[in-house]
Structures are given as structure tokens and as C-alpha cells.
């Protein structure tokens, strides 16, 4: 009789350390499974033999968020993606989060994973993707996501990541949020944008000045992001004992923020997803901020997380 192999559902586990920071990245999807500082978690963590709950920590490529009906047209050619969100009739979160990513480089404080996305129905393009996770004792985690067009024709591209942040409180209601976003994007009940960006001023979604989340329900894309002198946009989730700082570098023009109200009861409003995105939901259809990669062209984006105790 064949004995079970004992492989974890998320494949090989890549542990990295710097100072008091520890992180674990999975072979499956190049996902971020664990990130803690002095034993305090800064994200929703899960076990190696557990599927990423509600997309926790997943890398999203070659598009983030949703594609309405999975149908889009690129350079005059119509394409139909598989409906990976069948209940809503959408294609969601790209094509690589359930694929194996192989180690390209490794050191104590960093790991770089690589995946070649070959053509498939609905996306007949070829991308060489890399994801580098690196820890610093002072600055925490930096993630670098690169895509190169390895094919012979231009390819549409967008990327995002799906960390759920926690400041150590039972519910995010007890936290304060600072989100430097001037505009928000309304969506229908299928998660598809219902119009263009609107001003957050005077709405419940204005967190430009830090304030309590309370009972605010958020599942929206935000833009009009205000960057600092270093080009990074910074959001902060603050609890009584800890603060999680999330930053996104140039090219991440959108942040999807989600209080988790639609999740199963044991995960509802337990953490706050702040998801960096290079383009908004349905960008393959609308073309908004969608990147076109010429053959041989490469693009890289950076984001990160730092945790501090109060």
C-alpha cells in the first residue's frame, strides 16, 4: 500500500528571520503565511497544512480583484477566463495563487520565488514572475513583485497582494485606521465597480485623519493616494498595544480595504485587509491603470509591513 507523503497543502515552507521579525512564505502561490515581531502576529496567520483562509496572504497576478463575467478584450481580441468566483460569475485574483513557485534565491533574511505563467485559455500570454520577501530588523518586511513578458506578443498585467492586518484586538472595530486615500470606488453586489471614483470627504470612508473604525463596513477600492517624500503611501492600523504600518511603493495606485463582514462568523471583522493593487477591480475590462507589457519588458512593485508595540 502506498504511504501518504505527508506534504503540506501549501507545499514547502520558507522561513526567514531578521532581528525580532520572523516570516514564512509558502511554495503554494508564493503566499505570506506568517509575519510576527517578538512573537506578536501582524497578519492573519494559518497553518502549513491549511488552505489560505479567505485569500489571506496571497499574491495576485496577472490581475488583482475581479473580472466581470471573466470576459475582456485586449488589443481587439476577445478572451474568456474561467469563472473562479462562480457564485458571482467572475474571474477573481489572477491565475498564480494555486500554482507552485520555485526558489530562485535564498538567504537567512530573504527568499525569492519564481514562477513562469504559460499561456492558457483566457490568458494566452507568457510571464516570468518573481516574488522576493525580505526582512529587516528595523524596517520589517519588504515584498518585491516583478513580472517580465517572456512571450512574443504584448500582455496585459496587473498585480496585488492580500494581507489581513491585525493590531492584536479581537475585532477591528476596536482599532483606529489612518488611510491616506482621497477617493473610493463604489461596487455592486458582485464586486464590480458601479461608476468612477468618488470623493471620500463627508463619507464614512474618510480615514485620512486617523480615527476609530467602529462599525464601519468596508469592502471597497480606494485611490487618490497621498505618498510621502519617499514615494510610499502609508496606512496604519492601531490598537491599544500595537500598530501595524502598511506601505505601498510607486505603481500601487489602489488599495482594496476589507473589514471582513462577508466572511464566516469566526473570521468576521477579526482583521483588516489592506491590499495593494496596481489597478482597480475589473481593470482587464475597463483598462483603468492596466499595464501593457511589451515582449521582454519587466516591471517591479514594492510594498511592506512594519509592526511596533506601543
PDB file of C-alpha atoms in Angstrom:
ATOM      1  CA  UNK A   1       0.000   0.000   0.000  1.00  0.00           C
ATOM      2  CA  UNK A   2       1.286   3.462  -0.872  1.00  0.00           C
ATOM      3  CA  UNK A   3       2.049   5.501   2.221  1.00  0.00           C
ATOM      4  CA  UNK A   4       0.916   9.149   2.371  1.00  0.00           C
ATOM      5  CA  UNK A   5       3.727  11.559   1.582  1.00  0.00           C
ATOM      6  CA  UNK A   6       2.920  13.987   4.391  1.00  0.00           C
ATOM      7  CA  UNK A   7       3.251  17.015   2.115  1.00  0.00           C
ATOM      8  CA  UNK A   8       1.666  20.179   3.475  1.00  0.00           C
ATOM      9  CA  UNK A   9      -1.232  21.620   1.483  1.00  0.00           C
ATOM     10  CA  UNK A  10       0.767  24.801   0.948  1.00  0.00           C
ATOM     11  CA  UNK A  11       3.939  22.988  -0.125  1.00  0.00           C
ATOM     12  CA  UNK A  12       7.444  23.825   1.029  1.00  0.00           C
ATOM     13  CA  UNK A  13       7.739  26.410   3.818  1.00  0.00           C
ATOM     14  CA  UNK A  14      10.388  29.121   3.545  1.00  0.00           C
ATOM     15  CA  UNK A  15      11.250  30.678   6.906  1.00  0.00           C
ATOM     16  CA  UNK A  16      13.183  33.952   7.062  1.00  0.00           C
ATOM     17  CA  UNK A  17      14.392  35.955  10.071  1.00  0.00           C
ATOM     18  CA  UNK A  18      15.908  39.361  10.832  1.00  0.00           C
ATOM     19  CA  UNK A  19      16.221  40.728  14.355  1.00  0.00           C
ATOM     20  CA  UNK A  20      12.906  40.071  16.103  1.00  0.00           C
ATOM     21  CA  UNK A  21      10.984  39.554  12.861  1.00  0.00           C
ATOM     22  CA  UNK A  22      10.033  36.110  11.561  1.00  0.00           C
ATOM     23  CA  UNK A  23       8.106  35.273   8.384  1.00  0.00           C
ATOM     24  CA  UNK A  24       7.058  32.169   6.486  1.00  0.00           C
ATOM     25  CA  UNK A  25       6.404  32.122   2.743  1.00  0.00           C
ATOM     26  CA  UNK A  26       4.771  29.157   1.039  1.00  0.00           C
ATOM     27  CA  UNK A  27       5.600  27.325  -2.153  1.00  0.00           C
ATOM     28  CA  UNK A  28       1.899  27.451  -2.986  1.00  0.00           C
ATOM     29  CA  UNK A  29       1.272  30.791  -4.662  1.00  0.00           C
ATOM     30  CA  UNK A  30       4.317  32.473  -3.043  1.00  0.00           C
ATOM     31  CA  UNK A  31       1.951  33.335  -0.192  1.00  0.00           C
ATOM     32  CA  UNK A  32       2.771  35.099   3.074  1.00  0.00           C
ATOM     33  CA  UNK A  33       1.658  32.641   5.777  1.00  0.00           C
ATOM     34  CA  UNK A  34       3.238  34.186   8.858  1.00  0.00           C
ATOM     35  CA  UNK A  35       4.732  37.530   9.897  1.00  0.00           C
ATOM     36  CA  UNK A  36       5.432  38.253  13.548  1.00  0.00           C
ATOM     37  CA  UNK A  37       7.602  40.533  15.649  1.00  0.00           C
ATOM     38  CA  UNK A  38       8.702  39.341  19.094  1.00  0.00           C
ATOM     39  CA  UNK A  39       6.012  36.679  18.834  1.00  0.00           C
ATOM     40  CA  UNK A  40       3.232  39.165  18.062  1.00  0.00           C
ATOM     41  CA  UNK A  41       1.421  38.478  14.789  1.00  0.00           C
ATOM     42  CA  UNK A  42       0.931  41.386  12.383  1.00  0.00           C
ATOM     43  CA  UNK A  43      -1.206  39.472   9.862  1.00  0.00           C
ATOM     44  CA  UNK A  44      -3.774  36.689   9.885  1.00  0.00           C
ATOM     45  CA  UNK A  45      -1.649  33.558  10.078  1.00  0.00           C
ATOM     46  CA  UNK A  46      -2.582  29.987   9.226  1.00  0.00           C
ATOM     47  CA  UNK A  47      -1.075  26.508   9.379  1.00  0.00           C
ATOM     48  CA  UNK A  48       1.126  24.976   6.699  1.00  0.00           C
ATOM     49  CA  UNK A  49      -1.480  22.236   6.142  1.00  0.00           C
ATOM     50  CA  UNK A  50      -4.369  24.708   5.912  1.00  0.00           C
ATOM     51  CA  UNK A  51      -5.659  26.474   2.827  1.00  0.00           C
ATOM     52  CA  UNK A  52      -5.170  30.276   2.984  1.00  0.00           C
ATOM     53  CA  UNK A  53      -8.384  31.440   4.682  1.00  0.00           C
ATOM     54  CA  UNK A  54     -10.289  33.985   2.587  1.00  0.00           C
ATOM     55  CA  UNK A  55      -7.201  34.516   0.435  1.00  0.00           C
ATOM     56  CA  UNK A  56      -5.010  35.503   3.402  1.00  0.00           C
ATOM     57  CA  UNK A  57      -1.513  36.493   2.338  1.00  0.00           C
ATOM     58  CA  UNK A  58      -1.929  35.516  -1.302  1.00  0.00           C
ATOM     59  CA  UNK A  59      -0.116  37.128  -4.226  1.00  0.00           C
ATOM     60  CA  UNK A  60      -2.422  38.092  -7.098  1.00  0.00           C
ATOM     61  CA  UNK A  61      -1.270  38.056 -10.738  1.00  0.00           C
ATOM     62  CA  UNK A  62      -1.700  38.756 -13.618  1.00  0.00           C
ATOM     63  CA  UNK A  63      -4.629  40.758 -12.280  1.00  0.00           C
ATOM     64  CA  UNK A  64      -5.956  41.567  -8.806  1.00  0.00           C
ATOM     65  CA  UNK A  65      -9.586  41.523  -7.729  1.00  0.00           C
ATOM     66  CA  UNK A  66     -12.363  40.701 -10.221  1.00  0.00           C
ATOM     67  CA  UNK A  67     -13.112  40.489 -13.940  1.00  0.00           C
ATOM     68  CA  UNK A  68     -16.805  40.860 -14.741  1.00  0.00           C
ATOM     69  CA  UNK A  69     -18.014  37.596 -16.257  1.00  0.00           C
ATOM     70  CA  UNK A  70     -14.383  36.699 -16.958  1.00  0.00           C
ATOM     71  CA  UNK A  71     -14.719  38.416 -20.339  1.00  0.00           C
ATOM     72  CA  UNK A  72     -12.406  41.107 -21.653  1.00  0.00           C
ATOM     73  CA  UNK A  73     -10.929  42.417 -24.874  1.00  0.00           C
ATOM     74  CA  UNK A  74      -7.236  43.194 -25.280  1.00  0.00           C
ATOM     75  CA  UNK A  75      -5.846  44.813 -28.431  1.00  0.00           C
ATOM     76  CA  UNK A  76      -9.007  43.931 -30.322  1.00  0.00           C
ATOM     77  CA  UNK A  77      -9.117  40.248 -29.359  1.00  0.00           C
ATOM     78  CA  UNK A  78     -11.843  38.899 -27.045  1.00  0.00           C
ATOM     79  CA  UNK A  79     -10.913  36.487 -24.239  1.00  0.00           C
ATOM     80  CA  UNK A  80     -12.915  34.359 -21.800  1.00  0.00           C
ATOM     81  CA  UNK A  81     -11.395  33.396 -18.442  1.00  0.00           C
ATOM     82  CA  UNK A  82     -12.586  30.554 -16.240  1.00  0.00           C
ATOM     83  CA  UNK A  83     -15.043  31.779 -13.600  1.00  0.00           C
ATOM     84  CA  UNK A  84     -13.061  31.238 -10.425  1.00  0.00           C
ATOM     85  CA  UNK A  85     -15.745  33.030  -8.392  1.00  0.00           C
ATOM     86  CA  UNK A  86     -18.683  31.035  -9.780  1.00  0.00           C
ATOM     87  CA  UNK A  87     -21.345  32.258  -7.341  1.00  0.00           C
ATOM     88  CA  UNK A  88     -20.827  35.828  -8.589  1.00  0.00           C
ATOM     89  CA  UNK A  89     -19.917  34.884 -12.154  1.00  0.00           C
ATOM     90  CA  UNK A  90     -16.459  36.497 -12.003  1.00  0.00           C
ATOM     91  CA  UNK A  91     -12.841  35.592 -12.580  1.00  0.00           C
ATOM     92  CA  UNK A  92     -11.009  36.595  -9.417  1.00  0.00           C
ATOM     93  CA  UNK A  93      -7.458  37.256  -8.177  1.00  0.00           C
ATOM     94  CA  UNK A  94      -5.469  36.109 -11.179  1.00  0.00           C
ATOM     95  CA  UNK A  95      -4.009  32.754 -12.162  1.00  0.00           C
ATOM     96  CA  UNK A  96      -0.968  32.032  -9.974  1.00  0.00           C
ATOM     97  CA  UNK A  97      -2.138  31.758  -6.364  1.00  0.00           C
ATOM     98  CA  UNK A  98      -2.721  27.990  -6.594  1.00  0.00           C
ATOM     99  CA  UNK A  99       0.474  27.271  -8.557  1.00  0.00           C
ATOM    100  CA  UNK A 100       3.879  26.098  -7.322  1.00  0.00           C
ATOM    101  CA  UNK A 101       6.602  28.744  -7.065  1.00  0.00           C
ATOM    102  CA  UNK A 102      10.221  27.602  -7.038  1.00  0.00           C
ATOM    103  CA  UNK A 103      13.132  29.049  -5.059  1.00  0.00           C
ATOM    104  CA  UNK A 104      15.312  31.331  -7.177  1.00  0.00           C
ATOM    105  CA  UNK A 105      17.473  32.753  -4.350  1.00  0.00           C
ATOM    106  CA  UNK A 106      17.697  32.197  -0.623  1.00  0.00           C
ATOM    107  CA  UNK A 107      19.428  33.707   2.424  1.00  0.00           C
ATOM    108  CA  UNK A 108      18.669  33.923   6.131  1.00  0.00           C
ATOM    109  CA  UNK A 109      16.608  37.119   5.872  1.00  0.00           C
ATOM    110  CA  UNK A 110      15.176  36.773   2.361  1.00  0.00           C
ATOM    111  CA  UNK A 111      13.733  34.352  -0.149  1.00  0.00           C
ATOM    112  CA  UNK A 112      12.933  34.900  -3.818  1.00  0.00           C
ATOM    113  CA  UNK A 113      10.446  32.643  -5.570  1.00  0.00           C
ATOM    114  CA  UNK A 114       9.898  32.287  -9.302  1.00  0.00           C
ATOM    115  CA  UNK A 115       7.018  31.110 -11.448  1.00  0.00           C
ATOM    116  CA  UNK A 116       6.572  31.015 -15.211  1.00  0.00           C
ATOM    117  CA  UNK A 117       2.962  31.579 -16.205  1.00  0.00           C
ATOM    118  CA  UNK A 118       2.468  29.936 -19.570  1.00  0.00           C
ATOM    119  CA  UNK A 119      -0.446  30.675 -21.862  1.00  0.00           C
ATOM    120  CA  UNK A 120      -3.829  29.230 -21.027  1.00  0.00           C
ATOM    121  CA  UNK A 121      -7.439  29.679 -22.144  1.00  0.00           C
ATOM    122  CA  UNK A 122      -8.459  33.261 -21.488  1.00  0.00           C
ATOM    123  CA  UNK A 123      -4.884  34.463 -20.974  1.00  0.00           C
ATOM    124  CA  UNK A 124      -2.730  33.456 -23.985  1.00  0.00           C
ATOM    125  CA  UNK A 125       0.373  35.265 -22.755  1.00  0.00           C
ATOM    126  CA  UNK A 126       3.619  34.200 -21.087  1.00  0.00           C
ATOM    127  CA  UNK A 127       5.008  35.921 -17.987  1.00  0.00           C
ATOM    128  CA  UNK A 128       8.051  35.217 -15.866  1.00  0.00           C
ATOM    129  CA  UNK A 129       7.147  36.233 -12.307  1.00  0.00           C
ATOM    130  CA  UNK A 130       9.306  36.660  -9.210  1.00  0.00           C
ATOM    131  CA  UNK A 131       8.364  37.486  -5.639  1.00  0.00           C
ATOM    132  CA  UNK A 132      11.054  38.485  -3.160  1.00  0.00           C
ATOM    133  CA  UNK A 133      10.291  38.627   0.564  1.00  0.00           C
ATOM    134  CA  UNK A 134      12.970  40.308   2.673  1.00  0.00           C
ATOM    135  CA  UNK A 135      13.088  41.139   6.381  1.00  0.00           C
ATOM    136  CA  UNK A 136      14.975  43.948   8.086  1.00  0.00           C
ATOM    137  CA  UNK A 137      15.439  44.155  11.834  1.00  0.00           C
ATOM    138  CA  UNK A 138      14.403  47.836  11.763  1.00  0.00           C
ATOM    139  CA  UNK A 139      12.001  48.116   8.832  1.00  0.00           C
ATOM    140  CA  UNK A 140      10.155  44.798   8.914  1.00  0.00           C
ATOM    141  CA  UNK A 141       9.006  43.145   5.699  1.00  0.00           C
ATOM    142  CA  UNK A 142       9.540  44.335   2.131  1.00  0.00           C
ATOM    143  CA  UNK A 143       7.918  42.471  -0.753  1.00  0.00           C
ATOM    144  CA  UNK A 144       9.081  42.967  -4.346  1.00  0.00           C
ATOM    145  CA  UNK A 145       6.904  41.574  -7.141  1.00  0.00           C
ATOM    146  CA  UNK A 146       8.314  41.504 -10.684  1.00  0.00           C
ATOM    147  CA  UNK A 147       6.819  40.475 -13.997  1.00  0.00           C
ATOM    148  CA  UNK A 148       8.626  40.109 -17.303  1.00  0.00           C
ATOM    149  CA  UNK A 149       6.904  39.424 -20.590  1.00  0.00           C
ATOM    150  CA  UNK A 150       8.639  36.246 -21.747  1.00  0.00           C
ATOM    151  CA  UNK A 151       6.345  35.814 -24.735  1.00  0.00           C
ATOM    152  CA  UNK A 152       6.255  37.141 -28.272  1.00  0.00           C
ATOM    153  CA  UNK A 153       3.218  39.448 -28.008  1.00  0.00           C
ATOM    154  CA  UNK A 154       2.189  42.287 -25.688  1.00  0.00           C
ATOM    155  CA  UNK A 155       0.484  41.144 -22.477  1.00  0.00           C
ATOM    156  CA  UNK A 156      -1.998  42.830 -20.099  1.00  0.00           C
ATOM    157  CA  UNK A 157      -0.851  42.824 -16.492  1.00  0.00           C
ATOM    158  CA  UNK A 158      -1.774  43.910 -13.009  1.00  0.00           C
ATOM    159  CA  UNK A 159      -0.832  42.643  -9.580  1.00  0.00           C
ATOM    160  CA  UNK A 160      -1.873  42.819  -5.961  1.00  0.00           C
ATOM    161  CA  UNK A 161      -1.426  41.119  -2.593  1.00  0.00           C
ATOM    162  CA  UNK A 162      -3.934  40.101   0.055  1.00  0.00           C
ATOM    163  CA  UNK A 163      -2.598  40.554   3.622  1.00  0.00           C
ATOM    164  CA  UNK A 164      -5.049  40.768   6.510  1.00  0.00           C
ATOM    165  CA  UNK A 165      -3.554  43.057   9.159  1.00  0.00           C
ATOM    166  CA  UNK A 166      -4.105  42.682  12.874  1.00  0.00           C
ATOM    167  CA  UNK A 167      -3.111  45.002  15.715  1.00  0.00           C
ATOM    168  CA  UNK A 168      -3.893  42.358  18.305  1.00  0.00           C
ATOM    169  CA  UNK A 169      -7.513  43.231  19.060  1.00  0.00           C
ATOM    170  CA  UNK A 170     -10.368  40.680  18.916  1.00  0.00           C
ATOM    171  CA  UNK A 171     -12.201  42.868  16.377  1.00  0.00           C
ATOM    172  CA  UNK A 172     -11.048  45.656  14.062  1.00  0.00           C
ATOM    173  CA  UNK A 173     -13.886  47.747  15.497  1.00  0.00           C
ATOM    174  CA  UNK A 174     -11.558  48.462  18.427  1.00  0.00           C
ATOM    175  CA  UNK A 175      -8.785  49.831  16.190  1.00  0.00           C
ATOM    176  CA  UNK A 176      -8.063  53.185  14.640  1.00  0.00           C
ATOM    177  CA  UNK A 177      -7.309  53.458  10.936  1.00  0.00           C
ATOM    178  CA  UNK A 178      -5.276  56.017   9.023  1.00  0.00           C
ATOM    179  CA  UNK A 179      -5.753  55.671   5.267  1.00  0.00           C
ATOM    180  CA  UNK A 180      -4.378  58.461   3.008  1.00  0.00           C
ATOM    181  CA  UNK A 181      -6.932  57.976   0.231  1.00  0.00           C
ATOM    182  CA  UNK A 182      -8.971  60.834  -1.234  1.00  0.00           C
ATOM    183  CA  UNK A 183     -11.322  58.704  -3.374  1.00  0.00           C
ATOM    184  CA  UNK A 184     -13.294  55.487  -3.038  1.00  0.00           C
ATOM    185  CA  UNK A 185     -14.899  53.234  -5.636  1.00  0.00           C
ATOM    186  CA  UNK A 186     -18.469  52.016  -5.215  1.00  0.00           C
ATOM    187  CA  UNK A 187     -19.162  48.441  -6.329  1.00  0.00           C
ATOM    188  CA  UNK A 188     -22.253  46.328  -6.962  1.00  0.00           C
ATOM    189  CA  UNK A 189     -23.130  43.173  -5.033  1.00  0.00           C
ATOM    190  CA  UNK A 190     -20.791  41.170  -7.302  1.00  0.00           C
ATOM    191  CA  UNK A 191     -17.789  43.380  -6.504  1.00  0.00           C
ATOM    192  CA  UNK A 192     -17.805  45.110  -9.906  1.00  0.00           C
ATOM    193  CA  UNK A 193     -17.319  48.922  -9.932  1.00  0.00           C
ATOM    194  CA  UNK A 194     -20.595  50.775 -10.253  1.00  0.00           C
ATOM    195  CA  UNK A 195     -19.071  54.022 -11.534  1.00  0.00           C
ATOM    196  CA  UNK A 196     -15.964  56.130 -11.242  1.00  0.00           C
ATOM    197  CA  UNK A 197     -14.083  57.099  -8.072  1.00  0.00           C
ATOM    198  CA  UNK A 198     -15.877  59.464  -5.692  1.00  0.00           C
ATOM    199  CA  UNK A 199     -14.527  61.880  -3.097  1.00  0.00           C
ATOM    200  CA  UNK A 200     -14.325  60.418   0.420  1.00  0.00           C
ATOM    201  CA  UNK A 201     -14.972  63.828   2.009  1.00  0.00           C
ATOM    202  CA  UNK A 202     -18.154  63.718   4.054  1.00  0.00           C
ATOM    203  CA  UNK A 203     -18.498  59.925   3.783  1.00  0.00           C
ATOM    204  CA  UNK A 204     -17.922  57.130   6.281  1.00  0.00           C
ATOM    205  CA  UNK A 205     -14.884  56.116   4.216  1.00  0.00           C
ATOM    206  CA  UNK A 206     -12.780  59.185   5.008  1.00  0.00           C
ATOM    207  CA  UNK A 207      -9.898  57.939   7.155  1.00  0.00           C
ATOM    208  CA  UNK A 208      -7.329  60.499   6.048  1.00  0.00           C
ATOM    209  CA  UNK A 209      -7.179  61.619   9.662  1.00  0.00           C
ATOM    210  CA  UNK A 210      -6.757  58.665  11.986  1.00  0.00           C
ATOM    211  CA  UNK A 211      -9.999  57.634  13.644  1.00  0.00           C
ATOM    212  CA  UNK A 212     -11.802  54.604  15.029  1.00  0.00           C
ATOM    213  CA  UNK A 213     -13.154  52.040  12.588  1.00  0.00           C
ATOM    214  CA  UNK A 214     -16.077  51.245  14.885  1.00  0.00           C
ATOM    215  CA  UNK A 215     -18.888  49.548  12.986  1.00  0.00           C
ATOM    216  CA  UNK A 216     -17.918  50.894   9.536  1.00  0.00           C
ATOM    217  CA  UNK A 217     -18.302  48.192   6.895  1.00  0.00           C
ATOM    218  CA  UNK A 218     -15.637  48.466   4.203  1.00  0.00           C
ATOM    219  CA  UNK A 219     -15.118  46.378   1.081  1.00  0.00           C
ATOM    220  CA  UNK A 220     -14.000  48.999  -1.431  1.00  0.00           C
ATOM    221  CA  UNK A 221     -11.092  50.052  -3.589  1.00  0.00           C
ATOM    222  CA  UNK A 222      -9.507  53.400  -2.708  1.00  0.00           C
ATOM    223  CA  UNK A 223      -7.361  55.689  -4.846  1.00  0.00           C
ATOM    224  CA  UNK A 224      -6.141  59.281  -4.875  1.00  0.00           C
ATOM    225  CA  UNK A 225      -3.406  58.049  -2.556  1.00  0.00           C
ATOM    226  CA  UNK A 226      -1.126  60.575  -0.864  1.00  0.00           C
ATOM    227  CA  UNK A 227       2.503  59.463  -0.869  1.00  0.00           C
ATOM    228  CA  UNK A 228       5.300  60.721   1.345  1.00  0.00           C
ATOM    229  CA  UNK A 229       8.582  62.229   0.198  1.00  0.00           C
ATOM    230  CA  UNK A 230       9.949  58.707  -0.356  1.00  0.00           C
ATOM    231  CA  UNK A 231       7.136  57.893  -2.797  1.00  0.00           C
ATOM    232  CA  UNK A 232       5.479  55.457  -0.408  1.00  0.00           C
ATOM    233  CA  UNK A 233       1.841  55.509   0.649  1.00  0.00           C
ATOM    234  CA  UNK A 234       1.423  54.573   4.318  1.00  0.00           C
ATOM    235  CA  UNK A 235      -1.657  53.254   6.099  1.00  0.00           C
ATOM    236  CA  UNK A 236      -1.755  52.457   9.802  1.00  0.00           C
ATOM    237  CA  UNK A 237      -3.929  50.149  11.894  1.00  0.00           C
ATOM    238  CA  UNK A 238      -3.580  50.994  15.578  1.00  0.00           C
ATOM    239  CA  UNK A 239      -4.773  49.078  18.621  1.00  0.00           C
ATOM    240  CA  UNK A 240      -4.204  49.667  22.336  1.00  0.00           C
ATOM    241  CA  UNK A 241      -0.922  47.721  22.380  1.00  0.00           C
ATOM    242  CA  UNK A 242       0.395  47.657  18.814  1.00  0.00           C
ATOM    243  CA  UNK A 243       0.412  49.484  15.495  1.00  0.00           C
ATOM    244  CA  UNK A 244       0.779  47.893  12.073  1.00  0.00           C
ATOM    245  CA  UNK A 245       2.146  50.172   9.372  1.00  0.00           C
ATOM    246  CA  UNK A 246       1.470  49.125   5.801  1.00  0.00           C
ATOM    247  CA  UNK A 247       3.223  50.849   2.905  1.00  0.00           C
ATOM    248  CA  UNK A 248       2.970  50.640  -0.871  1.00  0.00           C
ATOM    249  CA  UNK A 249       5.522  51.983  -3.328  1.00  0.00           C
ATOM    250  CA  UNK A 250       5.077  53.716  -6.694  1.00  0.00           C
ATOM    251  CA  UNK A 251       2.798  51.924  -9.124  1.00  0.00           C
ATOM    252  CA  UNK A 252       0.365  50.728  -6.479  1.00  0.00           C
ATOM    253  CA  UNK A 253      -2.299  53.310  -7.244  1.00  0.00           C
ATOM    254  CA  UNK A 254      -5.114  51.440  -5.473  1.00  0.00           C
ATOM    255  CA  UNK A 255      -5.753  49.896  -2.076  1.00  0.00           C
ATOM    256  CA  UNK A 256      -8.602  47.456  -1.529  1.00  0.00           C
ATOM    257  CA  UNK A 257      -9.724  47.658   2.106  1.00  0.00           C
ATOM    258  CA  UNK A 258     -11.935  44.951   3.608  1.00  0.00           C
ATOM    259  CA  UNK A 259     -13.308  44.663   7.145  1.00  0.00           C
ATOM    260  CA  UNK A 260     -14.290  41.050   6.527  1.00  0.00           C
ATOM    261  CA  UNK A 261     -18.031  41.359   7.092  1.00  0.00           C
ATOM    262  CA  UNK A 262     -18.791  38.741   4.419  1.00  0.00           C
ATOM    263  CA  UNK A 263     -16.531  36.092   5.981  1.00  0.00           C
ATOM    264  CA  UNK A 264     -17.592  33.155   8.130  1.00  0.00           C
ATOM    265  CA  UNK A 265     -18.500  34.195  11.692  1.00  0.00           C
ATOM    266  CA  UNK A 266     -15.235  33.089  13.291  1.00  0.00           C
ATOM    267  CA  UNK A 267     -13.257  35.343  10.886  1.00  0.00           C
ATOM    268  CA  UNK A 268     -15.685  38.239  10.517  1.00  0.00           C
ATOM    269  CA  UNK A 269     -14.112  41.624  11.350  1.00  0.00           C
ATOM    270  CA  UNK A 270     -11.166  39.897  13.057  1.00  0.00           C
ATOM    271  CA  UNK A 271      -8.595  41.638  10.846  1.00  0.00           C
ATOM    272  CA  UNK A 272      -8.411  44.345   8.201  1.00  0.00           C
ATOM    273  CA  UNK A 273      -7.292  43.502   4.674  1.00  0.00           C
ATOM    274  CA  UNK A 274      -5.292  46.302   3.082  1.00  0.00           C
ATOM    275  CA  UNK A 275      -4.471  45.065  -0.401  1.00  0.00           C
ATOM    276  CA  UNK A 276      -2.059  46.957  -2.653  1.00  0.00           C
ATOM    277  CA  UNK A 277      -3.213  46.871  -6.286  1.00  0.00           C
ATOM    278  CA  UNK A 278      -1.700  48.337  -9.436  1.00  0.00           C
ATOM    279  CA  UNK A 279      -5.177  48.625 -10.961  1.00  0.00           C
ATOM    280  CA  UNK A 280      -8.778  48.629  -9.736  1.00  0.00           C
ATOM    281  CA  UNK A 281     -11.340  45.828  -9.898  1.00  0.00           C
ATOM    282  CA  UNK A 282     -12.376  44.906 -13.474  1.00  0.00           C
ATOM    283  CA  UNK A 283      -9.304  46.587 -14.985  1.00  0.00           C
ATOM    284  CA  UNK A 284      -8.978  43.969 -17.735  1.00  0.00           C
ATOM    285  CA  UNK A 285     -12.371  45.208 -18.952  1.00  0.00           C
ATOM    286  CA  UNK A 286     -12.096  48.941 -18.230  1.00  0.00           C
ATOM    287  CA  UNK A 287      -8.387  49.307 -18.984  1.00  0.00           C
ATOM    288  CA  UNK A 288      -8.005  51.628 -15.975  1.00  0.00           C
ATOM    289  CA  UNK A 289      -4.353  51.617 -14.855  1.00  0.00           C
ATOM    290  CA  UNK A 290      -3.843  48.303 -16.661  1.00  0.00           C
ATOM    291  CA  UNK A 291      -0.192  47.709 -17.583  1.00  0.00           C
ATOM    292  CA  UNK A 292       0.705  46.571 -21.101  1.00  0.00           C
ATOM    293  CA  UNK A 293       3.991  44.702 -21.106  1.00  0.00           C
ATOM    294  CA  UNK A 294       5.833  44.569 -24.426  1.00  0.00           C
ATOM    295  CA  UNK A 295       7.862  41.424 -25.169  1.00  0.00           C
ATOM    296  CA  UNK A 296      10.971  41.494 -22.990  1.00  0.00           C
ATOM    297  CA  UNK A 297       9.655  44.325 -20.782  1.00  0.00           C
ATOM    298  CA  UNK A 298       9.837  43.995 -16.991  1.00  0.00           C
ATOM    299  CA  UNK A 299       8.081  45.865 -14.186  1.00  0.00           C
ATOM    300  CA  UNK A 300       8.628  45.664 -10.406  1.00  0.00           C
ATOM    301  CA  UNK A 301       6.492  46.872  -7.500  1.00  0.00           C
ATOM    302  CA  UNK A 302       7.267  47.046  -3.780  1.00  0.00           C
ATOM    303  CA  UNK A 303       5.177  47.018  -0.589  1.00  0.00           C
ATOM    304  CA  UNK A 304       5.794  46.179   3.042  1.00  0.00           C
ATOM    305  CA  UNK A 305       4.654  45.858   6.658  1.00  0.00           C
ATOM    306  CA  UNK A 306       6.185  47.008   9.915  1.00  0.00           C
ATOM    307  CA  UNK A 307       4.855  46.268  13.414  1.00  0.00           C
ATOM    308  CA  UNK A 308       5.635  48.208  16.556  1.00  0.00           C
ATOM    309  CA  UNK A 309       4.477  47.727  20.124  1.00  0.00           C
ATOM    310  CA  UNK A 310       3.005  50.735  21.932  1.00  0.00           C
TER     311      UNK A 310
END
